PDB file of C-alpha atoms in Angstrom:
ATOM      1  CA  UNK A   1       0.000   0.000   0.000  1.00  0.00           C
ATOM      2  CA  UNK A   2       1.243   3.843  -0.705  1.00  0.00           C
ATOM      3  CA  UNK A   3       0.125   6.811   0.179  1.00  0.00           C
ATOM      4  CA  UNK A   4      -1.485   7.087  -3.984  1.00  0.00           C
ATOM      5  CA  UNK A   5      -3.704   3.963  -3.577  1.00  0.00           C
ATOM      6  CA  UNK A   6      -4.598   5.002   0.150  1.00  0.00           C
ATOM      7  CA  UNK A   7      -5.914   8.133  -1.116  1.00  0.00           C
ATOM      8  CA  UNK A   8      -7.266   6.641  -4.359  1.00  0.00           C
ATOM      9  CA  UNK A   9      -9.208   4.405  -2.238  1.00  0.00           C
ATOM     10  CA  UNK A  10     -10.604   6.589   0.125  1.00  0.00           C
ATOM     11  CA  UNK A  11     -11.761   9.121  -2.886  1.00  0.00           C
ATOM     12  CA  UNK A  12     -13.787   6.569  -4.672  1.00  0.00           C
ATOM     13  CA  UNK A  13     -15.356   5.471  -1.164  1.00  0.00           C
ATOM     14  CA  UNK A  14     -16.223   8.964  -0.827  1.00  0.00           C
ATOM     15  CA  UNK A  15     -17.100   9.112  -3.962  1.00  0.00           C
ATOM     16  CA  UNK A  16     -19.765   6.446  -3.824  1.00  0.00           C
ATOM     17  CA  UNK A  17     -20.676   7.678  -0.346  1.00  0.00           C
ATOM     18  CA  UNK A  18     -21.351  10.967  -1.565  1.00  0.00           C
ATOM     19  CA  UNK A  19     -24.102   9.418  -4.508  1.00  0.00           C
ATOM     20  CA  UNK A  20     -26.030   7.294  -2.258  1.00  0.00           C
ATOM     21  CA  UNK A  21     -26.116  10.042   0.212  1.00  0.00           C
ATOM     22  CA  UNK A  22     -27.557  12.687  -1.790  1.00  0.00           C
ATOM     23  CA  UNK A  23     -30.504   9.991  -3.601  1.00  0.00           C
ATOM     24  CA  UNK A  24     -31.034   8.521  -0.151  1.00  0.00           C
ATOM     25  CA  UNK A  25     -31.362  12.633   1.375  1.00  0.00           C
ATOM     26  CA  UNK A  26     -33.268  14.208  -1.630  1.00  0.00           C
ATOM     27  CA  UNK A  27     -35.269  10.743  -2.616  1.00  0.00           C
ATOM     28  CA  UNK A  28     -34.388  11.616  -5.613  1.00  0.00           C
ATOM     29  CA  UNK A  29     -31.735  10.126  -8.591  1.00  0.00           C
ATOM     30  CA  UNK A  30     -32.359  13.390 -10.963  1.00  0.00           C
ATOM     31  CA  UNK A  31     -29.226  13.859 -12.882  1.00  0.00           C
ATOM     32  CA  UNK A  32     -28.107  10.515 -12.367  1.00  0.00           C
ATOM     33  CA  UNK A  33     -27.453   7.786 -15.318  1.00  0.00           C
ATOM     34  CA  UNK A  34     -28.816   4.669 -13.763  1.00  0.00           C
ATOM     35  CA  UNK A  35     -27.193   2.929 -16.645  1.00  0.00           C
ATOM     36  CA  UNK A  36     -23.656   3.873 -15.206  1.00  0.00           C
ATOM     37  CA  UNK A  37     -24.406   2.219 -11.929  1.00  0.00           C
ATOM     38  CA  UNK A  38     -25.292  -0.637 -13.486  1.00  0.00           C
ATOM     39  CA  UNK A  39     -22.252  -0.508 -15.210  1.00  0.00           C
ATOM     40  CA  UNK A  40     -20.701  -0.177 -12.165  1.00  0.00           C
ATOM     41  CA  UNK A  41     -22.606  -2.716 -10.189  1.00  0.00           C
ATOM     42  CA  UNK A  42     -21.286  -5.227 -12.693  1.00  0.00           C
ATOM     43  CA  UNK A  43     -17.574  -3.869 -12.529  1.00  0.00           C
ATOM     44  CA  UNK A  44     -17.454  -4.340  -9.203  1.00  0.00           C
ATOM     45  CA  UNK A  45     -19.414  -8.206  -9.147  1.00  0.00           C
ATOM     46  CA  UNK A  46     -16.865  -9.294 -11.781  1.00  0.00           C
ATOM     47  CA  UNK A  47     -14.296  -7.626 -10.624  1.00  0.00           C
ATOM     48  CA  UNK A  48     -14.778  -9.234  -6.588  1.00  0.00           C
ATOM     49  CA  UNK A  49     -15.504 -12.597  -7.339  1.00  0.00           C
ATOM     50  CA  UNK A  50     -12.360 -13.302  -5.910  1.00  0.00           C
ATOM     51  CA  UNK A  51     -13.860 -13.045  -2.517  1.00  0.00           C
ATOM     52  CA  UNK A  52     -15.186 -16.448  -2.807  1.00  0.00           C
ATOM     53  CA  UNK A  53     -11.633 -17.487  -3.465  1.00  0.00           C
ATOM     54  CA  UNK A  54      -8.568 -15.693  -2.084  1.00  0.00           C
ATOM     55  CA  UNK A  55      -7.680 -13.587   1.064  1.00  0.00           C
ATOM     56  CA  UNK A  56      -5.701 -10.514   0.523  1.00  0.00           C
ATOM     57  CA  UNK A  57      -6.630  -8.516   4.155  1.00  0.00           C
ATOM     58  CA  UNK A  58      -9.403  -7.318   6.057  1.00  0.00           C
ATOM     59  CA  UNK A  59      -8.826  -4.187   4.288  1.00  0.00           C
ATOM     60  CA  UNK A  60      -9.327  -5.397   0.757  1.00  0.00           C
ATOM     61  CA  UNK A  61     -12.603  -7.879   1.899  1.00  0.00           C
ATOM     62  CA  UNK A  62     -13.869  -5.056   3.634  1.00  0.00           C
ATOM     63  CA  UNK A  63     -13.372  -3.013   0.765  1.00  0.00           C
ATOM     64  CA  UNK A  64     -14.858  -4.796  -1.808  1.00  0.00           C
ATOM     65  CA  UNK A  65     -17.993  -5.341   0.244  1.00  0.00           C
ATOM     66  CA  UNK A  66     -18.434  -1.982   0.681  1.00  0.00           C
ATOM     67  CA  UNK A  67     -18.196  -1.321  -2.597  1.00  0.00           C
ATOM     68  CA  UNK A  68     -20.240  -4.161  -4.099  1.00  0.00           C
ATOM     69  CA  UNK A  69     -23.257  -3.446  -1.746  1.00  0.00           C
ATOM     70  CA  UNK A  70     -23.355   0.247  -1.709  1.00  0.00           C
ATOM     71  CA  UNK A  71     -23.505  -0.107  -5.814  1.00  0.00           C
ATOM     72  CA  UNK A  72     -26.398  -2.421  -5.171  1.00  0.00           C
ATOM     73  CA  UNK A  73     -27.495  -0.183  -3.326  1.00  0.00           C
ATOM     74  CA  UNK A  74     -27.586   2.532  -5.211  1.00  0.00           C
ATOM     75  CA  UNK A  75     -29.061   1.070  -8.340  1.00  0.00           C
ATOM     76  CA  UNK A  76     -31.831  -0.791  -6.325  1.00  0.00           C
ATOM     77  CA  UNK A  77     -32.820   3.091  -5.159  1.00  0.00           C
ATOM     78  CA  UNK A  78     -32.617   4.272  -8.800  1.00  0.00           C
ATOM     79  CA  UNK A  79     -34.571   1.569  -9.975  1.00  0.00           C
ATOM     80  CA  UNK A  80     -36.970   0.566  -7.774  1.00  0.00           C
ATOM     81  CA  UNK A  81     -37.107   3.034  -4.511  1.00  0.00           C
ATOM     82  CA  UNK A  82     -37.129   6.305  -6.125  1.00  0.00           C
ATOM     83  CA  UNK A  83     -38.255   5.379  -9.582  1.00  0.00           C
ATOM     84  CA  UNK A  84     -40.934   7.632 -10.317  1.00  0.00           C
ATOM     85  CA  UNK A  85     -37.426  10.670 -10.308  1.00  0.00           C
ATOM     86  CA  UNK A  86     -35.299   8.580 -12.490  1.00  0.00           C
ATOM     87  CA  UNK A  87     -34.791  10.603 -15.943  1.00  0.00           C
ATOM     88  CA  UNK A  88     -34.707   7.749 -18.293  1.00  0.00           C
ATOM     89  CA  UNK A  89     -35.609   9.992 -21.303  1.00  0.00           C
ATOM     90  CA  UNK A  90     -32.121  11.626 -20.724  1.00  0.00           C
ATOM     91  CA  UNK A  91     -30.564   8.489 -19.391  1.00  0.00           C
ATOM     92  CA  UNK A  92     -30.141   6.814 -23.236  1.00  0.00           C
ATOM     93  CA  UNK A  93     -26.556   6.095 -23.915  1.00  0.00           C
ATOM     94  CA  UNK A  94     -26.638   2.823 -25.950  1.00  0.00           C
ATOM     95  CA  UNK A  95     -24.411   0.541 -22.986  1.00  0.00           C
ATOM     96  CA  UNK A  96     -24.253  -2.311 -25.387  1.00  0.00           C
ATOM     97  CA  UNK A  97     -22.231  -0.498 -27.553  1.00  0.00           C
ATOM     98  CA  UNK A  98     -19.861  -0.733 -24.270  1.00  0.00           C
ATOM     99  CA  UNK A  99     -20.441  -3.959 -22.990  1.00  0.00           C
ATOM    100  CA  UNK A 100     -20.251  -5.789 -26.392  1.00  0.00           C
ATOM    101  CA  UNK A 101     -16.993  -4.493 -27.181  1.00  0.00           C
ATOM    102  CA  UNK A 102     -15.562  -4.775 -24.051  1.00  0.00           C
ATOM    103  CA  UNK A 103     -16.544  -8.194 -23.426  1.00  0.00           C
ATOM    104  CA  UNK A 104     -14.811  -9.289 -26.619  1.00  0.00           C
ATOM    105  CA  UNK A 105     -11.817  -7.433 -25.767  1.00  0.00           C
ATOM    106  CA  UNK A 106     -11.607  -8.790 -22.404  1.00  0.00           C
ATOM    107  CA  UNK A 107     -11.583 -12.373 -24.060  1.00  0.00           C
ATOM    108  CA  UNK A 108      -8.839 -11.274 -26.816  1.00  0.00           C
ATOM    109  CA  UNK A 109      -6.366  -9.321 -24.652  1.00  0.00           C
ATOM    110  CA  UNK A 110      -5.702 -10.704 -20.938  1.00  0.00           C
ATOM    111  CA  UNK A 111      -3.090 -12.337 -19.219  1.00  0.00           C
ATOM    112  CA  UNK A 112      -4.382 -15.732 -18.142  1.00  0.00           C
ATOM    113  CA  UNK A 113      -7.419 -17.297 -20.379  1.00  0.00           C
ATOM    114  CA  UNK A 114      -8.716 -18.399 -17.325  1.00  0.00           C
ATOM    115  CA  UNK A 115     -12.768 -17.817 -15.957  1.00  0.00           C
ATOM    116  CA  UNK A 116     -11.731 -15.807 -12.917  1.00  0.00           C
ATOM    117  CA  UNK A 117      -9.122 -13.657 -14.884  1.00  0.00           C
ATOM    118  CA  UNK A 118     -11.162 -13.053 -18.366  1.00  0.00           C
ATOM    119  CA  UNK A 119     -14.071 -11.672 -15.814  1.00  0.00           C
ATOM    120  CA  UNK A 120     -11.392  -9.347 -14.060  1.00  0.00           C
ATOM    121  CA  UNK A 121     -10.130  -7.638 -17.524  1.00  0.00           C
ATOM    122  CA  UNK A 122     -13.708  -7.559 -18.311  1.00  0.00           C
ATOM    123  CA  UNK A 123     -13.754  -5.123 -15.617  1.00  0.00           C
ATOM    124  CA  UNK A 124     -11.118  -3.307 -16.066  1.00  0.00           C
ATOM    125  CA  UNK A 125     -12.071  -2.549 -19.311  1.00  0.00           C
ATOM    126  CA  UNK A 126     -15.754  -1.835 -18.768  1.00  0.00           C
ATOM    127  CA  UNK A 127     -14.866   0.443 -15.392  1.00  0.00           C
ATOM    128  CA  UNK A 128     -12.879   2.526 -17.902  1.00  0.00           C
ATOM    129  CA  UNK A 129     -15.800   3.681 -19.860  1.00  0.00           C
ATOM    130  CA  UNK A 130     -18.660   2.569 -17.434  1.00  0.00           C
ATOM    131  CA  UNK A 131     -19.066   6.725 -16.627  1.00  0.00           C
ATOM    132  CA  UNK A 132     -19.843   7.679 -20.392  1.00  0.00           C
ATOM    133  CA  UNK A 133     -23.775   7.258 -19.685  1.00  0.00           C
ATOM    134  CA  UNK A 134     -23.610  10.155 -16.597  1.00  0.00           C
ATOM    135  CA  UNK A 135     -21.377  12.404 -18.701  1.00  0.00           C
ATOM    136  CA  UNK A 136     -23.600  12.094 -21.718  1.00  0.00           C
ATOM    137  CA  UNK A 137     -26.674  12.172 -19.980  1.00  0.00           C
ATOM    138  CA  UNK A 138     -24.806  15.636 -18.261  1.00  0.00           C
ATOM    139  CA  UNK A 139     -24.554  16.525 -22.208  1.00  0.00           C
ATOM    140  CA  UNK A 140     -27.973  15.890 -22.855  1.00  0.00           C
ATOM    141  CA  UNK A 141     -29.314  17.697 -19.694  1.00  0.00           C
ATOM    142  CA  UNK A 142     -27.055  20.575 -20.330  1.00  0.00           C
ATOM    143  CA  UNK A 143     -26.424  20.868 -16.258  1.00  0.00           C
ATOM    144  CA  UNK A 144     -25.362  19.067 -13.691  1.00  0.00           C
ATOM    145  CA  UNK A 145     -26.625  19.650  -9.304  1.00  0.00           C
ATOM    146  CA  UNK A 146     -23.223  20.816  -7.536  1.00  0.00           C
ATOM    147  CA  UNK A 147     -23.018  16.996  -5.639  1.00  0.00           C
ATOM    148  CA  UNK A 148     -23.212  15.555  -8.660  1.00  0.00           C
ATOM    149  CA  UNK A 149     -19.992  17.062  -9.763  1.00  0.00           C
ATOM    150  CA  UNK A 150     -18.398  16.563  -6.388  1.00  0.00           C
ATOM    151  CA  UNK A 151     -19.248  12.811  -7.127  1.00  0.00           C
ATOM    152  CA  UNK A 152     -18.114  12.939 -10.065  1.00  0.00           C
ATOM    153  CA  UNK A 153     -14.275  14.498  -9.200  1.00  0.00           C
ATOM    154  CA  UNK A 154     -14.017  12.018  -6.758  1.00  0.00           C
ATOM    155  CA  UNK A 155     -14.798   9.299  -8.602  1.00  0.00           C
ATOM    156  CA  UNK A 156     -12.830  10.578 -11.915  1.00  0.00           C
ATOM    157  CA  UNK A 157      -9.945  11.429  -8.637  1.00  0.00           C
ATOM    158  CA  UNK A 158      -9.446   8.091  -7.696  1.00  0.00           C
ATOM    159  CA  UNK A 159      -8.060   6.337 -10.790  1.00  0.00           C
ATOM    160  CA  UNK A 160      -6.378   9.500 -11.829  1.00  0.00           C
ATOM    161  CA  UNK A 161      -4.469   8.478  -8.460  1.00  0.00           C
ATOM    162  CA  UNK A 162      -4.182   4.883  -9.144  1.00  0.00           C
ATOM    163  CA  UNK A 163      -1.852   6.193 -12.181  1.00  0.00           C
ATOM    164  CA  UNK A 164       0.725   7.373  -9.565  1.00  0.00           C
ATOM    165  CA  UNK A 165       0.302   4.076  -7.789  1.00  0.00           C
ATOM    166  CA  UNK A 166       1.438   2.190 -10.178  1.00  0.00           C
ATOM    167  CA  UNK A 167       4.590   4.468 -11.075  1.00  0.00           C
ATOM    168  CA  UNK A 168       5.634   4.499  -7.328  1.00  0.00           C
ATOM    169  CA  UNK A 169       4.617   0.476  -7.743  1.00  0.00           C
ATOM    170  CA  UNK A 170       6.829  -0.156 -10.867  1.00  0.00           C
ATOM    171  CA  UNK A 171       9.796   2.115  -9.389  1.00  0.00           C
ATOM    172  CA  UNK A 172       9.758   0.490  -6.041  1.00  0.00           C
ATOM    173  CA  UNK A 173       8.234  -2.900  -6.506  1.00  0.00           C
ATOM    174  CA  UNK A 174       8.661  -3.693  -9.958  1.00  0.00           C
ATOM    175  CA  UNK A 175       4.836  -4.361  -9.741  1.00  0.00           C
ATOM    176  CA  UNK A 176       3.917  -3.223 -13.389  1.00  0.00           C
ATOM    177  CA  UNK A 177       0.361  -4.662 -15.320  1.00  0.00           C
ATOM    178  CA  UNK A 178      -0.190  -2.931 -18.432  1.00  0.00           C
ATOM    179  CA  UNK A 179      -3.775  -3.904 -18.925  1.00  0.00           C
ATOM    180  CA  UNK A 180      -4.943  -2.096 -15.519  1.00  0.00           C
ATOM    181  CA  UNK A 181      -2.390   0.922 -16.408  1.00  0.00           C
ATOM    182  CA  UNK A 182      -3.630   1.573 -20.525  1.00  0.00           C
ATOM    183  CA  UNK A 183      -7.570   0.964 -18.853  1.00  0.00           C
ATOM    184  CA  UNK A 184      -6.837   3.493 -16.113  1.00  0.00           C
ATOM    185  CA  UNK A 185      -4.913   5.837 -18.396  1.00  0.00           C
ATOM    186  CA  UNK A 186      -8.454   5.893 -20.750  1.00  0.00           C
ATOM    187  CA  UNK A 187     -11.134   6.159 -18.291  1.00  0.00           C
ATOM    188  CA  UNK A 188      -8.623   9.338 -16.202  1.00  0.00           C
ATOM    189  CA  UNK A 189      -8.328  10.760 -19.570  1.00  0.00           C
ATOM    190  CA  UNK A 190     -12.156  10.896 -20.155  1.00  0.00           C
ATOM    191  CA  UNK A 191     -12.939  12.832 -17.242  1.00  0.00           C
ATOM    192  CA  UNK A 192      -9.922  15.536 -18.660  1.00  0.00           C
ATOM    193  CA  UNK A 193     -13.375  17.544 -19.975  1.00  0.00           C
ATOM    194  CA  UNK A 194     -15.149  17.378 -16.529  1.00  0.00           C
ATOM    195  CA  UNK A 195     -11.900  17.886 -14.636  1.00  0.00           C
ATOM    196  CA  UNK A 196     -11.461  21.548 -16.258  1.00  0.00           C
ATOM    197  CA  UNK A 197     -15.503  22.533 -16.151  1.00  0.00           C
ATOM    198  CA  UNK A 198     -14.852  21.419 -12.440  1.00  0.00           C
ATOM    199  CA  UNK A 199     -12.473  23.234 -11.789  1.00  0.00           C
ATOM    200  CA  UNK A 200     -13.298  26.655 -13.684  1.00  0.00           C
ATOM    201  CA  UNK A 201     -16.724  26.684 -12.572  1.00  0.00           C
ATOM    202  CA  UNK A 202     -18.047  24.856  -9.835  1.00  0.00           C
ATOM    203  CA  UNK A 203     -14.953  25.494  -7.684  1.00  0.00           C
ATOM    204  CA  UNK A 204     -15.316  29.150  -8.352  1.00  0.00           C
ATOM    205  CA  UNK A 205     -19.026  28.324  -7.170  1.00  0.00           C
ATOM    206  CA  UNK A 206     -20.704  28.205 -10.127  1.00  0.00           C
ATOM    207  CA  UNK A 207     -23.315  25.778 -11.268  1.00  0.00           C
ATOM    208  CA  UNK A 208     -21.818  23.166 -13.504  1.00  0.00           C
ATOM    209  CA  UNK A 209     -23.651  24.019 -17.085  1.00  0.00           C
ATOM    210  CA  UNK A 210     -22.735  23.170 -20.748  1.00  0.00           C
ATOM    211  CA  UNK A 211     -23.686  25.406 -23.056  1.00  0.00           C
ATOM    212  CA  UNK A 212     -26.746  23.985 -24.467  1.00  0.00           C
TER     213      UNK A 212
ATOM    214  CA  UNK B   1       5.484  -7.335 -17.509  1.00  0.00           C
ATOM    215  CA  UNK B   2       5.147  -8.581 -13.966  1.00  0.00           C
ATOM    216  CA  UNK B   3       1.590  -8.164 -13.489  1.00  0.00           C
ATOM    217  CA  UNK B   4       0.688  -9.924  -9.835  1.00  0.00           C
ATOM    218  CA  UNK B   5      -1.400 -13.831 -10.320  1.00  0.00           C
ATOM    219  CA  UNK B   6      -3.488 -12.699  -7.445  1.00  0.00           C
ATOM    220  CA  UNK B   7      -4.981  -9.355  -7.822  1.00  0.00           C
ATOM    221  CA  UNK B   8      -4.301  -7.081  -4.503  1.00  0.00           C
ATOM    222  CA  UNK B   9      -5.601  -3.788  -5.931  1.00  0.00           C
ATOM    223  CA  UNK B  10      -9.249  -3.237  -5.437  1.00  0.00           C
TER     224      UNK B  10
END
């Protein structure tokens, strides 16, 4: 562990803290692409299966836990507990045209062909584009509520942190695994468009609004 | 490329 991941970590808790926070406080998922939390609800199953298999520490069980059932969570309140404000109309990004892709990628380019490792670069390639439903649907809706953004740095934060953890890992541990470093290297460059409205507007305290 | 068997990143 380094003081890159640590952080990492702890911004894409927040991160995910901060989403089911503000649905479960307002009772309300306006603004937010249930199709990305799907995504990410099936990042994080296919990505954890390991649970039923290996040990790493309390910290990386308890982890993953949190992570898999908060993203239940959160799409279960989309979905079913505070349907009636879900936005599907501007919710419409065509996932299959991620999933499909991925999927076949994930069974071309790996390093073991095995069940448990296909399903992991599955998910590291789908987690790297899992967030283009919210930032179209942001597009589409031409705005985006102030916590939404803060999610949204946090969670574009995190991997954008990972990168550093895996040049202090390579430099000091010789750790290096290019799959997770080109699919981290995408999804931090993606945000690069959010990352500068974020920080010329809403941390000037301005509302976070394309120009239509 | 040494990429880790076991996965210990989350």
């Amino acid at each position: 562990m380094n003081i890159f991941r640590g952080i990492a970590d702890f911004s894409h808790l927040a991160a995910i803290i901060i989403l089911l926070h503000k649905i479960w406080k307002s009772r309300s998922c306006a603004g937010i692409s249930g199709k990305s939390q799907i995504l990410f609800a099936i990042v994080f199953t296919t990505r954890y299966l390991d649970l039923l298999t290996s040990f790493i520490s309390l910290y990386n069980t308890s982890m993953k836990v949190i992570y898999i059932s908060c993203s239940y969570a959160t799409v279960y309140l989309i979905y079913m507990k505070f349907r009636a404000t879900y936005d599907g109309n501007h919710d419409s990004f065509r996932v299959e045209f991620l999933v499909v892709p991925v999927g076949g990628l994930a069974v071309l380019i790996n390093h073991d062909f095995a069940l448990l490792e296909i399903l992991w670069t599955f998910s590291i390639y789908l987690e790297s584009v899992a967030i283009l439903p919210q930032l179209f649907m942001i597009s589409k809706t031409g705005e985006a509520e102030t916590i939404t953004t803060h999610y949204l740095f946090c969670l574009g934060l995190y991997r954008a942190l990972y990168l550093f953890n895996w040049i202090w890992r390579f430099y000091f541990e010789g750790f290096f695994d290019m799959i997770a470093i080109v699919a981290g290297l995408v999804q931090t460059v993606l945000y690069c468009d959010f990352f500068y409205l974020y920080v010329t507007k809403v941390l000037k305290g301005k509302k976070l609004s394309l120009p239509a | 490329a040494d990429e880790s068997a076991t996965h210990d990143e989350l």
